[in-house]
Every structure is written in structure tokens, then in C-alpha cells.
mmCIF file of C-alpha atoms in Angstrom:
data_model
loop_
_atom_site.group_PDB
_atom_site.id
_atom_site.type_symbol
_atom_site.label_atom_id
_atom_site.label_comp_id
_atom_site.label_asym_id
_atom_site.label_seq_id
_atom_site.Cartn_x
_atom_site.Cartn_y
_atom_site.Cartn_z
ATOM 1 C CA MET A 298 -29.128 2.789 -30.979
ATOM 2 C CA SER A 299 -27.033 3.903 -33.932
ATOM 3 C CA PRO A 300 -23.525 2.494 -34.569
ATOM 4 C CA SER A 301 -22.002 5.795 -33.407
ATOM 5 C CA GLU A 302 -23.942 5.731 -30.164
ATOM 6 C CA THR A 303 -22.911 2.106 -29.633
ATOM 7 C CA LEU A 304 -19.267 3.070 -30.121
ATOM 8 C CA LEU A 305 -19.629 5.891 -27.590
ATOM 9 C CA ALA A 306 -21.187 3.483 -25.070
ATOM 10 C CA ILE A 307 -18.306 1.049 -25.592
ATOM 11 C CA ALA A 308 -15.788 3.855 -25.063
ATOM 12 C CA ALA A 309 -17.537 4.850 -21.836
ATOM 13 C CA ALA A 310 -17.483 1.232 -20.607
ATOM 14 C CA ILE A 311 -13.759 0.947 -21.370
ATOM 15 C CA TYR A 312 -13.112 4.194 -19.524
ATOM 16 C CA LEU A 313 -15.010 2.975 -16.459
ATOM 17 C CA SER A 314 -12.933 -0.213 -16.507
ATOM 18 C CA GLU A 315 -9.802 1.969 -16.441
ATOM 19 C CA CYS A 316 -11.109 3.495 -13.192
ATOM 20 C CA ALA A 317 -10.905 0.096 -11.500
ATOM 21 C CA GLN A 318 -7.829 -1.184 -9.718
ATOM 22 C CA TRP A 319 -7.047 -4.582 -8.297
ATOM 23 C CA ALA A 320 -6.316 -4.172 -4.586
ATOM 24 C CA LEU A 321 -4.405 -7.053 -3.029
ATOM 25 C CA THR A 322 -5.596 -8.619 0.220
ATOM 26 C CA GLY A 323 -4.289 -6.586 3.151
ATOM 27 C CA SER A 324 -4.354 -3.258 1.352
ATOM 28 C CA THR A 325 -6.603 -0.290 2.101
ATOM 29 C CA VAL A 326 -7.488 2.051 -0.763
ATOM 30 C CA PHE A 327 -8.587 5.633 -0.106
ATOM 31 C CA ALA A 328 -11.045 6.661 -2.810
ATOM 32 C CA ALA A 329 -12.923 9.963 -3.161
ATOM 33 C CA PHE A 330 -16.123 10.153 -5.209
ATOM 34 C CA SER A 331 -16.574 13.804 -4.295
ATOM 35 C CA PRO A 332 -13.768 16.362 -3.854
ATOM 36 C CA GLY A 333 -11.926 15.947 -0.558
ATOM 37 C CA ARG A 334 -14.240 13.249 0.862
ATOM 38 C CA PHE A 335 -12.063 10.135 0.972
ATOM 39 C CA ARG A 336 -13.245 6.846 2.415
ATOM 40 C CA PRO A 337 -11.143 3.753 3.183
ATOM 41 C CA VAL A 338 -12.045 0.664 1.160
ATOM 42 C CA ARG A 339 -10.606 -2.714 2.137
ATOM 43 C CA VAL A 340 -12.882 -5.052 0.198
ATOM 44 C CA GLY A 341 -14.398 -4.211 -3.170
ATOM 45 C CA LEU A 342 -16.369 -6.073 -5.810
ATOM 46 C CA PHE A 343 -15.415 -9.320 -7.558
ATOM 47 C CA ARG A 344 -13.123 -10.459 -4.774
ATOM 48 C CA ASN A 345 -11.156 -13.663 -4.295
ATOM 49 C CA ASP A 346 -8.397 -14.855 -1.989
ATOM 50 C CA SER A 347 -5.796 -12.587 -3.588
ATOM 51 C CA GLY A 348 -7.760 -9.303 -3.550
ATOM 52 C CA SER A 349 -10.720 -7.402 -4.899
ATOM 53 C CA LEU A 350 -11.671 -4.795 -7.490
ATOM 54 C CA ILE A 351 -11.989 -1.209 -6.248
ATOM 55 C CA TRP A 352 -13.107 1.810 -8.273
ATOM 56 C CA ALA A 353 -11.629 5.294 -8.085
ATOM 57 C CA SER A 354 -13.565 8.438 -8.964
ATOM 58 C CA PRO A 355 -14.460 8.516 -12.701
ATOM 59 C CA LEU A 356 -15.252 12.255 -12.741
ATOM 60 C CA PRO A 357 -13.050 15.361 -12.525
ATOM 61 C CA PRO A 358 -11.009 16.346 -10.591
ATOM 62 C CA LEU A 359 -10.016 12.656 -10.873
ATOM 63 C CA GLU A 360 -8.582 11.972 -7.434
ATOM 64 C CA PRO A 361 -6.578 8.722 -7.487
ATOM 65 C CA GLY A 362 -7.387 5.704 -5.384
ATOM 66 C CA TYR A 363 -4.422 5.877 -3.004
ATOM 67 C CA ALA A 364 -3.317 2.382 -1.928
ATOM 68 C CA THR A 365 -1.847 1.767 1.543
ATOM 69 C CA GLY A 366 -1.147 -1.345 3.579
ATOM 70 C CA GLU A 367 0.057 -2.719 6.881
ATOM 71 C CA TRP A 368 3.272 -4.708 6.961
ATOM 72 C CA PRO A 369 2.787 -8.463 6.489
ATOM 73 C CA LEU A 370 5.908 -9.099 8.574
ATOM 74 C CA ALA A 371 6.685 -8.318 12.202
ATOM 75 C CA LEU A 372 10.194 -7.063 12.927
ATOM 76 C CA SER A 373 12.023 -6.952 16.250
ATOM 77 C CA PRO A 374 15.641 -6.987 17.460
ATOM 78 C CA LEU A 375 15.274 -10.772 17.827
ATOM 79 C CA GLY A 376 14.269 -11.516 14.254
ATOM 80 C CA VAL A 377 11.448 -11.390 11.730
ATOM 81 C CA ALA A 378 8.177 -13.365 11.716
ATOM 82 C CA ALA A 379 5.123 -13.596 9.464
ATOM 83 C CA ILE A 380 2.128 -11.913 11.080
ATOM 84 C CA GLU A 381 -0.357 -14.434 9.674
ATOM 85 C CA ASP A 382 1.796 -17.400 10.728
ATOM 86 C CA PRO A 383 4.320 -16.647 13.508
ATOM 87 C CA THR A 384 5.789 -20.131 13.138
ATOM 88 C CA ILE A 385 7.555 -18.653 10.098
ATOM 89 C CA PHE A 386 10.433 -17.075 11.981
ATOM 90 C CA PHE A 387 14.016 -16.121 11.114
ATOM 91 C CA GLU A 388 16.721 -14.833 13.388
ATOM 92 C CA TRP A 389 18.608 -11.943 11.823
ATOM 93 C CA SER A 390 21.835 -13.948 11.797
ATOM 94 C CA ALA A 391 20.089 -16.590 9.667
ATOM 95 C CA VAL A 392 18.867 -14.125 7.020
ATOM 96 C CA GLN A 393 21.258 -14.531 4.093
ATOM 97 C CA ARG A 394 19.125 -13.520 1.112
ATOM 98 C CA VAL A 395 16.036 -11.329 0.778
ATOM 99 C CA GLY A 396 14.104 -11.528 -2.476
ATOM 100 C CA LEU A 397 10.927 -10.177 -4.008
ATOM 101 C CA THR A 398 8.893 -11.936 -6.685
ATOM 102 C CA ASP A 399 6.085 -9.638 -7.755
ATOM 103 C CA THR A 400 4.602 -9.027 -4.271
ATOM 104 C CA SER A 401 5.879 -12.198 -2.570
ATOM 105 C CA LEU A 402 8.696 -11.667 -0.070
ATOM 106 C CA LEU A 403 11.316 -14.402 0.154
ATOM 107 C CA LEU A 404 13.833 -15.032 2.936
ATOM 108 C CA ASN A 405 16.614 -17.413 1.961
ATOM 109 C CA ASP A 406 14.536 -18.270 -1.144
ATOM 110 C CA ARG A 407 11.532 -19.260 1.014
ATOM 111 C CA PRO A 408 8.226 -17.386 0.552
ATOM 112 C CA VAL A 409 7.270 -15.894 3.907
ATOM 113 C CA ALA A 410 4.608 -13.226 3.223
ATOM 114 C CA THR A 411 2.797 -11.269 0.537
ATOM 115 C CA ALA A 412 3.043 -7.491 0.441
ATOM 116 C CA SER A 413 -0.021 -5.362 -0.288
ATOM 117 C CA SER A 414 1.760 -3.715 -3.239
ATOM 118 C CA LYS A 415 5.001 -3.890 -5.181
ATOM 119 C CA GLU A 416 6.092 -0.606 -3.617
ATOM 120 C CA GLN A 417 5.592 -1.956 -0.106
ATOM 121 C CA GLY A 418 7.352 -5.189 -1.023
ATOM 122 C CA GLU A 419 10.394 -3.360 -2.375
ATOM 123 C CA ALA A 420 10.541 -1.088 0.694
ATOM 124 C CA LEU A 421 10.357 -4.089 3.028
ATOM 125 C CA ARG A 422 13.023 -5.928 1.033
ATOM 126 C CA ARG A 423 15.438 -3.019 1.472
ATOM 127 C CA LEU A 424 14.538 -2.687 5.167
ATOM 128 C CA LEU A 425 15.077 -6.389 5.871
ATOM 129 C CA LEU A 426 18.487 -6.293 4.205
ATOM 130 C CA ARG A 427 19.456 -3.215 6.172
ATOM 131 C CA VAL A 428 18.391 -4.653 9.541
ATOM 132 C CA ALA A 429 20.031 -8.015 8.852
ATOM 133 C CA ARG A 430 23.351 -6.347 7.978
ATOM 134 C CA CYS A 431 23.478 -3.738 10.740
ATOM 135 C CA PRO A 432 25.199 -4.422 14.108
ATOM 136 C CA GLU A 433 23.053 -6.170 16.700
ATOM 137 C CA GLY A 434 23.038 -3.166 19.025
ATOM 138 C CA GLU A 435 21.691 -0.906 16.263
ATOM 139 C CA ARG A 436 18.719 -3.071 15.335
ATOM 140 C CA PRO A 437 16.186 -1.744 17.886
ATOM 141 C CA ARG A 438 16.826 1.834 16.759
ATOM 142 C CA VAL A 439 16.644 0.944 13.042
ATOM 143 C CA VAL A 440 13.400 -1.033 13.409
ATOM 144 C CA GLU A 441 11.710 1.605 15.586
ATOM 145 C CA ALA A 442 12.735 4.334 13.130
ATOM 146 C CA ALA A 443 11.208 2.312 10.271
ATOM 147 C CA ILE A 444 7.959 1.875 12.226
ATOM 148 C CA GLY A 445 7.958 5.621 12.859
ATOM 149 C CA ARG A 446 8.230 6.332 9.122
ATOM 150 C CA HIS A 447 5.514 3.744 8.417
ATOM 151 C CA THR A 448 3.103 5.576 10.740
ATOM 152 C CA SER A 449 4.225 9.158 10.137
ATOM 153 C CA ARG A 450 1.361 11.562 9.460
ATOM 154 C CA THR A 451 3.787 14.367 8.634
ATOM 155 C CA ARG A 452 5.546 12.231 6.030
ATOM 156 C CA ILE A 453 2.252 11.422 4.300
ATOM 157 C CA ALA A 454 1.114 15.056 4.255
ATOM 158 C CA ARG A 455 4.454 16.154 2.832
ATOM 159 C CA ARG A 456 4.396 13.450 0.164
ATOM 160 C CA LEU A 457 0.810 14.341 -0.767
ATOM 161 C CA ARG A 458 1.779 17.984 -1.277
ATOM 162 C CA CYS A 459 4.773 16.886 -3.332
ATOM 163 C CA PHE A 460 2.659 14.596 -5.516
ATOM 164 C CA ARG A 461 -0.054 17.174 -6.161
ATOM 165 C CA HIS A 462 2.513 19.833 -6.978
ATOM 166 C CA ARG A 463 4.541 17.682 -9.360
ATOM 167 C CA ALA A 464 1.485 16.144 -11.034
ATOM 168 C CA SER A 465 -0.704 19.255 -11.218
ATOM 169 C CA TRP A 466 -0.265 19.649 -14.982
ATOM 170 C CA LEU A 467 -0.975 15.953 -15.475
ATOM 171 C CA GLN A 468 -4.232 16.229 -13.549
ATOM 172 C CA SER A 469 -5.311 19.228 -15.629
ATOM 173 C CA PHE A 470 -4.490 17.562 -18.945
ATOM 174 C CA CYS A 471 -6.280 14.337 -17.933
ATOM 175 C CA CYS A 472 -9.422 16.292 -17.051
ATOM 176 C CA CYS A 473 -9.253 18.210 -20.333
ATOM 177 C CA LEU A 474 -8.777 15.023 -22.342
ATOM 178 C CA LEU A 475 -11.721 13.345 -20.599
ATOM 179 C CA LEU A 476 -14.086 16.284 -21.070
ATOM 180 C CA HIS A 477 -13.016 16.964 -24.657
ATOM 181 C CA PHE A 478 -13.223 13.315 -25.764
ATOM 182 C CA PHE A 479 -16.787 12.696 -24.600
ATOM 183 C CA ALA A 480 -18.035 16.223 -25.370
ATOM 184 C CA ALA A 481 -16.656 16.137 -28.922
ATOM 185 C CA PHE A 482 -17.957 12.620 -29.471
ATOM 186 C CA GLY A 483 -21.417 13.654 -28.278
ATOM 187 C CA LEU A 484 -21.487 16.764 -30.436
ATOM 188 C CA LEU A 485 -20.517 14.819 -33.549
ATOM 189 C CA ILE A 486 -23.327 12.327 -32.896
ATOM 190 C CA TRP A 487 -26.196 14.544 -31.744
ATOM 191 C CA TYR A 488 -25.356 17.989 -33.181
ATOM 192 C CA PRO A 489 -24.881 17.695 -36.966
ATOM 193 C CA PRO A 490 -23.745 21.352 -37.504
ATOM 194 C CA SER A 491 -20.547 20.528 -35.558
ATOM 195 C CA ARG A 492 -19.479 17.723 -37.895
ATOM 196 C CA PRO A 493 -17.572 19.939 -40.388
ATOM 197 C CA ARG A 494 -15.300 20.892 -37.491
ATOM 198 C CA TRP A 495 -14.157 17.323 -36.835
ATOM 199 C CA PRO A 496 -10.530 18.070 -37.913
ATOM 200 C CA VAL A 497 -10.293 20.766 -35.222
ATOM 201 C CA MET A 498 -11.762 18.427 -32.613
ATOM 202 C CA LEU A 499 -9.379 15.662 -33.632
ATOM 203 C CA ALA A 500 -6.378 18.005 -33.456
ATOM 204 C CA ALA A 501 -7.399 19.113 -29.955
ATOM 205 C CA LEU A 502 -7.858 15.501 -28.896
ATOM 206 C CA LEU A 503 -4.374 14.570 -30.131
ATOM 207 C CA ALA A 504 -2.884 17.612 -28.400
ATOM 208 C CA PHE A 505 -4.443 16.726 -25.018
ATOM 209 C CA TRP A 506 -3.452 13.083 -25.508
ATOM 210 C CA ALA A 507 0.174 14.008 -26.189
ATOM 211 C CA ALA A 508 0.156 16.427 -23.246
ATOM 212 C CA CYS A 509 -1.037 13.643 -20.907
ATOM 213 C CA PHE A 510 1.727 11.352 -22.118
ATOM 214 C CA TRP A 511 4.422 14.015 -21.763
ATOM 215 C CA SER A 512 3.272 15.218 -18.346
ATOM 216 C CA TYR A 513 2.977 11.636 -17.037
ATOM 217 C CA ARG A 514 6.565 10.912 -18.073
ATOM 218 C CA ARG A 515 7.765 14.167 -16.533
ATOM 219 C CA ALA A 516 5.864 13.713 -13.263
ATOM 220 C CA TYR A 517 6.941 10.076 -12.902
ATOM 221 C CA ARG A 518 10.607 10.921 -13.341
ATOM 222 C CA ARG A 519 10.282 13.670 -10.727
ATOM 223 C CA MET A 520 8.460 11.383 -8.273
ATOM 224 C CA HIS A 521 10.843 8.445 -8.795
ATOM 225 C CA PRO A 522 14.339 9.799 -9.454
ATOM 226 C CA ARG A 523 15.878 6.387 -8.635
ATOM 227 C CA ARG A 524 13.822 4.703 -11.375
ATOM 228 C CA PRO A 525 13.682 7.289 -14.186
ATOM 229 C CA SER A 526 12.762 4.663 -16.800
ATOM 230 C CA GLY A 527 9.988 3.019 -14.774
ATOM 231 C CA TRP A 528 7.337 5.054 -16.587
ATOM 232 C CA ARG A 529 7.808 3.166 -19.857
ATOM 233 C CA LYS A 530 5.654 0.127 -19.081
ATOM 234 C CA LYS A 531 2.585 2.230 -18.303
ATOM 235 C CA GLY A 532 3.627 4.818 -20.870
ATOM 236 C CA ILE A 533 3.141 2.323 -23.711
ATOM 237 C CA THR A 534 -0.484 1.857 -22.662
ATOM 238 C CA LEU A 535 -1.014 5.614 -22.442
ATOM 239 C CA ALA A 536 0.467 6.100 -25.908
ATOM 240 C CA LEU A 537 -1.850 3.497 -27.428
ATOM 241 C CA SER A 538 -5.153 4.454 -25.787
ATOM 242 C CA PRO A 539 -6.597 7.909 -25.036
ATOM 243 C CA LEU A 540 -8.999 6.242 -22.595
ATOM 244 C CA ALA A 541 -6.035 4.945 -20.596
ATOM 245 C CA ALA A 542 -4.341 8.351 -20.867
ATOM 246 C CA MET A 543 -7.341 9.919 -19.124
ATOM 247 C CA ARG A 544 -6.428 7.857 -16.040
ATOM 248 C CA ALA A 545 -2.717 8.694 -16.079
ATOM 249 C CA TYR A 546 -3.045 10.868 -12.960
ATOM 250 C CA ASP A 547 -4.733 7.982 -11.147
ATOM 251 C CA ALA A 548 -2.077 5.513 -12.320
ATOM 252 C CA LEU A 549 0.690 7.772 -11.036
ATOM 253 C CA GLY A 550 -0.979 8.388 -7.673
ATOM 254 C CA ARG A 551 -2.077 4.870 -6.737
ATOM 255 C CA PRO A 552 1.276 3.644 -5.341
ATOM 256 C CA VAL A 553 2.445 6.930 -3.785
ATOM 257 C CA PHE A 554 1.530 5.850 -0.227
ATOM 258 C CA GLY A 555 2.137 2.122 -0.602
ATOM 259 C CA GLN A 556 4.679 2.216 2.244
ATOM 260 C CA SER A 557 2.344 3.987 4.709
ATOM 261 C CA HIS A 558 0.074 2.577 7.395
ATOM 262 C CA PRO A 559 -3.663 2.946 6.557
ATOM 263 C CA LEU A 560 -4.469 4.723 9.827
ATOM 264 C CA ALA A 561 -1.737 7.300 9.262
ATOM 265 C CA ALA A 562 -3.105 7.907 5.759
ATOM 266 C CA ALA A 563 -6.646 8.216 7.131
ATOM 267 C CA SER A 564 -5.499 11.009 9.454
ATOM 268 C CA VAL A 565 -4.628 13.039 6.348
ATOM 269 C CA PHE A 566 -7.343 11.979 3.904
ATOM 270 C CA CYS A 567 -10.485 11.250 5.909
ATOM 271 C CA GLU A 568 -13.004 13.316 7.826
ATOM 272 C CA PRO A 569 -12.811 13.088 11.651
ATOM 273 C CA GLU A 570 -15.713 10.648 12.006
ATOM 274 C CA VAL A 571 -14.301 8.192 9.476
ATOM 275 C CA PHE A 572 -10.794 8.555 10.906
ATOM 276 C CA SER A 573 -11.990 7.925 14.480
ATOM 277 C CA GLN A 574 -13.858 4.771 13.497
ATOM 278 C CA LEU A 575 -10.831 3.367 11.690
ATOM 279 C CA ALA A 576 -8.637 4.277 14.679
ATOM 280 C CA ILE A 577 -10.954 2.378 17.060
ATOM 281 C CA GLU A 578 -10.834 -0.725 14.852
ATOM 282 C CA THR A 579 -7.055 -0.584 14.433
ATOM 283 C CA LEU A 580 -6.161 0.058 18.074
ATOM 284 C CA SER A 581 -8.619 -2.552 19.346
ATOM 285 C CA LEU A 582 -6.999 -5.218 17.172
ATOM 286 C CA LEU A 583 -3.532 -4.198 18.341
ATOM 287 C CA GLN A 584 -4.292 -3.940 22.057
ATOM 288 C CA HIS A 585 -6.278 -7.169 22.285
ATOM 289 C CA ARG A 586 -4.347 -9.795 20.388
ATOM 290 C CA PRO A 587 -5.809 -13.268 19.711
ATOM 291 C CA MET A 588 -5.124 -16.161 22.062
ATOM 292 C CA SER A 589 -2.794 -17.760 19.508
ATOM 293 C CA GLU A 590 -0.244 -15.037 20.281
ATOM 294 C CA GLN A 591 -0.223 -15.820 23.999
ATOM 295 C CA THR A 592 2.076 -18.809 23.534
ATOM 296 C CA HIS A 593 5.771 -18.291 24.223
ATOM 297 C CA THR A 594 7.661 -18.966 21.015
ATOM 298 C CA GLN A 595 10.241 -16.880 19.235
ATOM 299 C CA GLY A 596 7.719 -15.924 16.553
ATOM 300 C CA THR A 597 5.071 -14.746 19.012
ATOM 301 C CA GLU A 598 7.712 -12.846 20.995
ATOM 302 C CA VAL A 599 8.549 -10.953 17.794
ATOM 303 C CA LEU A 600 4.859 -10.243 17.192
ATOM 304 C CA ARG A 601 4.335 -8.923 20.726
ATOM 305 C CA TRP A 602 7.366 -6.638 20.499
ATOM 306 C CA TYR A 603 6.368 -5.355 17.057
ATOM 307 C CA HIS A 604 2.695 -4.792 17.889
ATOM 308 C CA GLY A 605 3.657 -2.947 21.079
ATOM 309 C CA ARG A 606 5.928 -0.566 19.171
ATOM 310 C CA LEU A 607 3.377 -0.167 16.375
ATOM 311 C CA GLN A 608 0.611 0.706 18.839
ATOM 312 C CA ALA A 609 2.860 3.245 20.581
ATOM 313 C CA ALA A 610 3.766 4.842 17.240
ATOM 314 C CA LEU A 611 0.104 5.053 16.209
ATOM 315 C CA CYS A 612 -0.808 6.634 19.554
ATOM 316 C CA VAL A 613 1.854 9.301 18.947
ATOM 317 C CA MET A 614 0.382 9.897 15.500
ATOM 318 C CA LEU A 615 -3.110 10.213 16.991
ATOM 319 C CA GLU A 616 -1.890 12.781 19.501
ATOM 320 C CA GLU A 617 -0.323 14.776 16.661
ATOM 321 C CA SER A 618 -3.691 14.806 14.914
ATOM 322 C CA GLY A 619 -5.468 15.957 18.083
ATOM 323 C CA THR A 620 -7.176 12.638 18.884
ATOM 324 C CA ASP A 621 -7.289 11.049 22.356
ATOM 325 C CA ALA A 622 -6.237 7.420 21.869
ATOM 326 C CA ALA A 623 -7.356 6.368 25.370
ATOM 327 C CA GLY A 624 -10.797 7.869 24.832
ATOM 328 C CA LEU A 625 -11.273 5.924 21.604
ATOM 329 C CA LEU A 626 -10.874 2.608 23.399
ATOM 330 C CA SER A 627 -13.319 3.373 26.212
ATOM 331 C CA PRO A 628 -16.312 0.976 26.468
ATOM 332 C CA PRO A 629 -19.042 1.851 23.943
ATOM 333 C CA LEU A 630 -22.604 2.720 24.863
ATOM 334 C CA PRO A 631 -25.206 -0.053 24.476
ATOM 335 C CA GLU A 632 -26.703 -0.364 21.009
ATOM 336 C CA GLY A 633 -29.885 -1.826 22.476
ATOM 337 C CA ASP A 634 -31.629 -2.372 25.804
ATOM 338 C CA ASP A 635 -30.565 -6.035 25.901
ATOM 339 C CA CYS A 636 -26.844 -5.407 25.240
ATOM 340 C CA VAL A 637 -24.731 -5.833 28.388
ATOM 341 C CA SER A 638 -21.189 -6.646 27.218
ATOM 342 C CA TYR A 639 -18.861 -6.295 24.243
ATOM 343 C CA CYS A 640 -15.751 -7.846 22.756
ATOM 344 C CA PRO A 641 -12.786 -5.472 23.241
ATOM 345 C CA ARG A 642 -11.164 -6.787 20.056
ATOM 346 C CA CYS A 643 -13.939 -6.623 17.415
ATOM 347 C CA ARG A 644 -16.276 -4.291 19.436
ATOM 348 C CA THR A 645 -19.276 -6.586 18.844
ATOM 349 C CA GLN A 646 -21.952 -6.237 21.551
ATOM 350 C CA PHE A 647 -23.627 -9.204 23.289
ATOM 351 C CA ARG A 648 -26.720 -9.959 25.327
ATOM 352 C CA SER A 649 -26.548 -11.606 28.747
ATOM 353 C CA GLY A 650 -25.494 -15.250 28.749
ATOM 354 C CA TYR A 651 -22.302 -14.788 26.727
ATOM 355 C CA ASP A 652 -18.840 -14.750 28.286
ATOM 356 C CA VAL A 653 -16.454 -14.934 25.319
ATOM 357 C CA CYS A 654 -16.308 -13.866 21.654
ATOM 358 C CA VAL A 655 -15.828 -17.059 19.638
ATOM 359 C CA PRO A 656 -14.780 -15.370 16.327
ATOM 360 C CA CYS A 657 -11.964 -13.608 18.193
ATOM 361 C CA GLY A 658 -10.577 -16.880 19.548
ATOM 362 C CA GLY A 659 -12.344 -16.875 22.906
ATOM 363 C CA MET A 660 -11.685 -13.252 23.847
ATOM 364 C CA ALA A 661 -13.258 -12.484 27.235
ATOM 365 C CA LEU A 662 -16.145 -10.012 27.074
ATOM 366 C CA GLN A 663 -16.156 -6.755 29.017
ATOM 367 C CA PRO A 664 -19.064 -4.670 30.385
ATOM 368 C CA LEU A 665 -20.425 -1.806 28.317
ATOM 369 C CA GLY A 666 -20.065 1.820 29.312
#
């Protein structure tokens, strides 16, 4: 391999690394490796306790990997509790300060939960402050309205149209920069008659590069009018590397749906079969809570109230998308001749001789359909 070919291979490897994104634990990324065929990804490669590495599409039309996530906190008129540990509970009257350090949410300077993205963390911080400061009689309405926005299919579809409209030029310039960079590089290496035209190729490369930078800045400021200077941190990287500039559309689109529930996003992005499977998993987990939530403490009371409202909101969203929520939770058909029961929480099927699902905390099994 010649030095030029080695350099091209290195550039391709760097570009592929730019397609990767670190998805925090609890987030669901919708990636499309063919136009319009999104799939939800919760766990990627090279994972640890904090998250995993997920790749977005490396080829045009360069659809971003849209990140979504469920709330790590349960809210109710009584107070707020951590979903992973309901013993972490605060009454609204006791909430004096709400902070955010990177993705860690703090109540009264105490870490209580980790958001799935900075965007979700900031949205939850503002919501917690609003609920804590509003009159006690207004809290149920405020919390239920927030859950409705979190699960709104219409809101996601509208925001997707807005993003694609405002970033359409950015997407086009990123595709042009990607195609021109690798096509010109290949021609200069393997087609010697094109080498005298390298100044023209370089000028075109610089033009597409500058166009990506300008359109990213413009689209970001239109998408985030409250933070018009937030583009600068990523903008420095785009200005220094054309390989990073090729992924500017992806970088802009990743956090667009950070405040949305994964199932609501799936109703917009995914095909019916994929959406139905995710709906079954989500509703089963909500309807059949683990035994640890059956105790009567303030934290578990908050969780029960929140999960009940969340399930109702998701059922409304399913009806809007033309899906029968009750039909999704009906007993499945046997996967084999020896299967006689299933766990209503994880949907795992069992042979005779089993009464409970141990991984789900002793959930009682039910007969198959």
C-alpha cells in the first residue's frame, strides 16, 4: 500500500469514528442504515456501566442517530423519587435547589439520578423547579401536562419536520463534502490524468467545508434560539476538521428528541412491526411492576402514581397511531410445544414446573394464549 493509499485509509477510519456516538445508559438511539428504516438501539458496542458506543449511518443521506430517553425520576403531586431507587425521595416543599452537573441531577446538592442526555437533564431541571414553585393544587395538572409532552407523537413529528426543514441545506452540504472528499482523493491516487486539476478539487473541498460550517451555525441558531452561541463548541471542531464537518448534520440532529419518550419516537420513526414490539416491551414493564414497588412508602407511592399516568399517556399515543394497546398485551402464542406459561413482565415463556419468573423478582407466571 502506497503512502497516499495509507493516508486515505486513515481518513476513512477517522470518518467512521465520527459516525459513532456515546449513548448513556437509559437512552435509546434511533439509527437508520438505509433511508427511512430506523431501528431502536439501546446497547451498542464497547459498553460499560455508563453507556455504550452506537454508530449512525456513514453513507448519504446521512440520517442522524436520534437519541431519546425515559425520565430517570418519577414525579407526582406528592413529590419526586428516583426510579432506580425509590428510597431517594423528596417532598416538593423540601426541594430548595435543583442543579445539573453534566448529566447528573442534583436536589438540594444531592445527586439523585442521571439523565440520558444533557438536553433531557436540562429539561428535567427546569420542570422540577417549576413544579416545586407552583401552588400545591396546580401540581397534578403541571406534572400530567409534562408527561403528555414527553409522550406526544404529534410533538415529535412536528419537531422532526422543523429539524429537516431548517437543516436541509446542512444535510446537502455534508453529503457533497463527503462525496467530494473521498472521490477527489481516490482520483488523485488512482487516476493520474486528474492530478493537474488538484487546485480545482482543493477549492471545491474548501467551499463545501465552509458551507458546512456556515449552515451548521445557521441551523443551530434557528433550532436553539435561547442558546444562539451554543454552536461554538462543536463549531471549533468542524472548522478544524473536514471529516468532522461531514458529520455536522448528525451532530445537530442527535439531541433533537432528547426530551421525548422512546416509544413515542418509535411511533414516528419505526416500521409497524418494530414499533409494536417496542410497545409490547414498554407496556409490559409498566403494567407489571417488580415486587419491590409493592411496599407502601412515599417513594413507591410516587412511582405507582407516575407509572400509572405514564402508561395512560402512552396508551393515548398508541391510539393516535392506530394501535390497539389492549391487544398488544394479550397472552402470546406458544413458541414451542412444551411452552405452557409466560412472564407478563418480560414475556419469557416457560415449560411446565415453573410458577414464577425469578429475574423479574418472583413475578407470577400466566397461561399462554
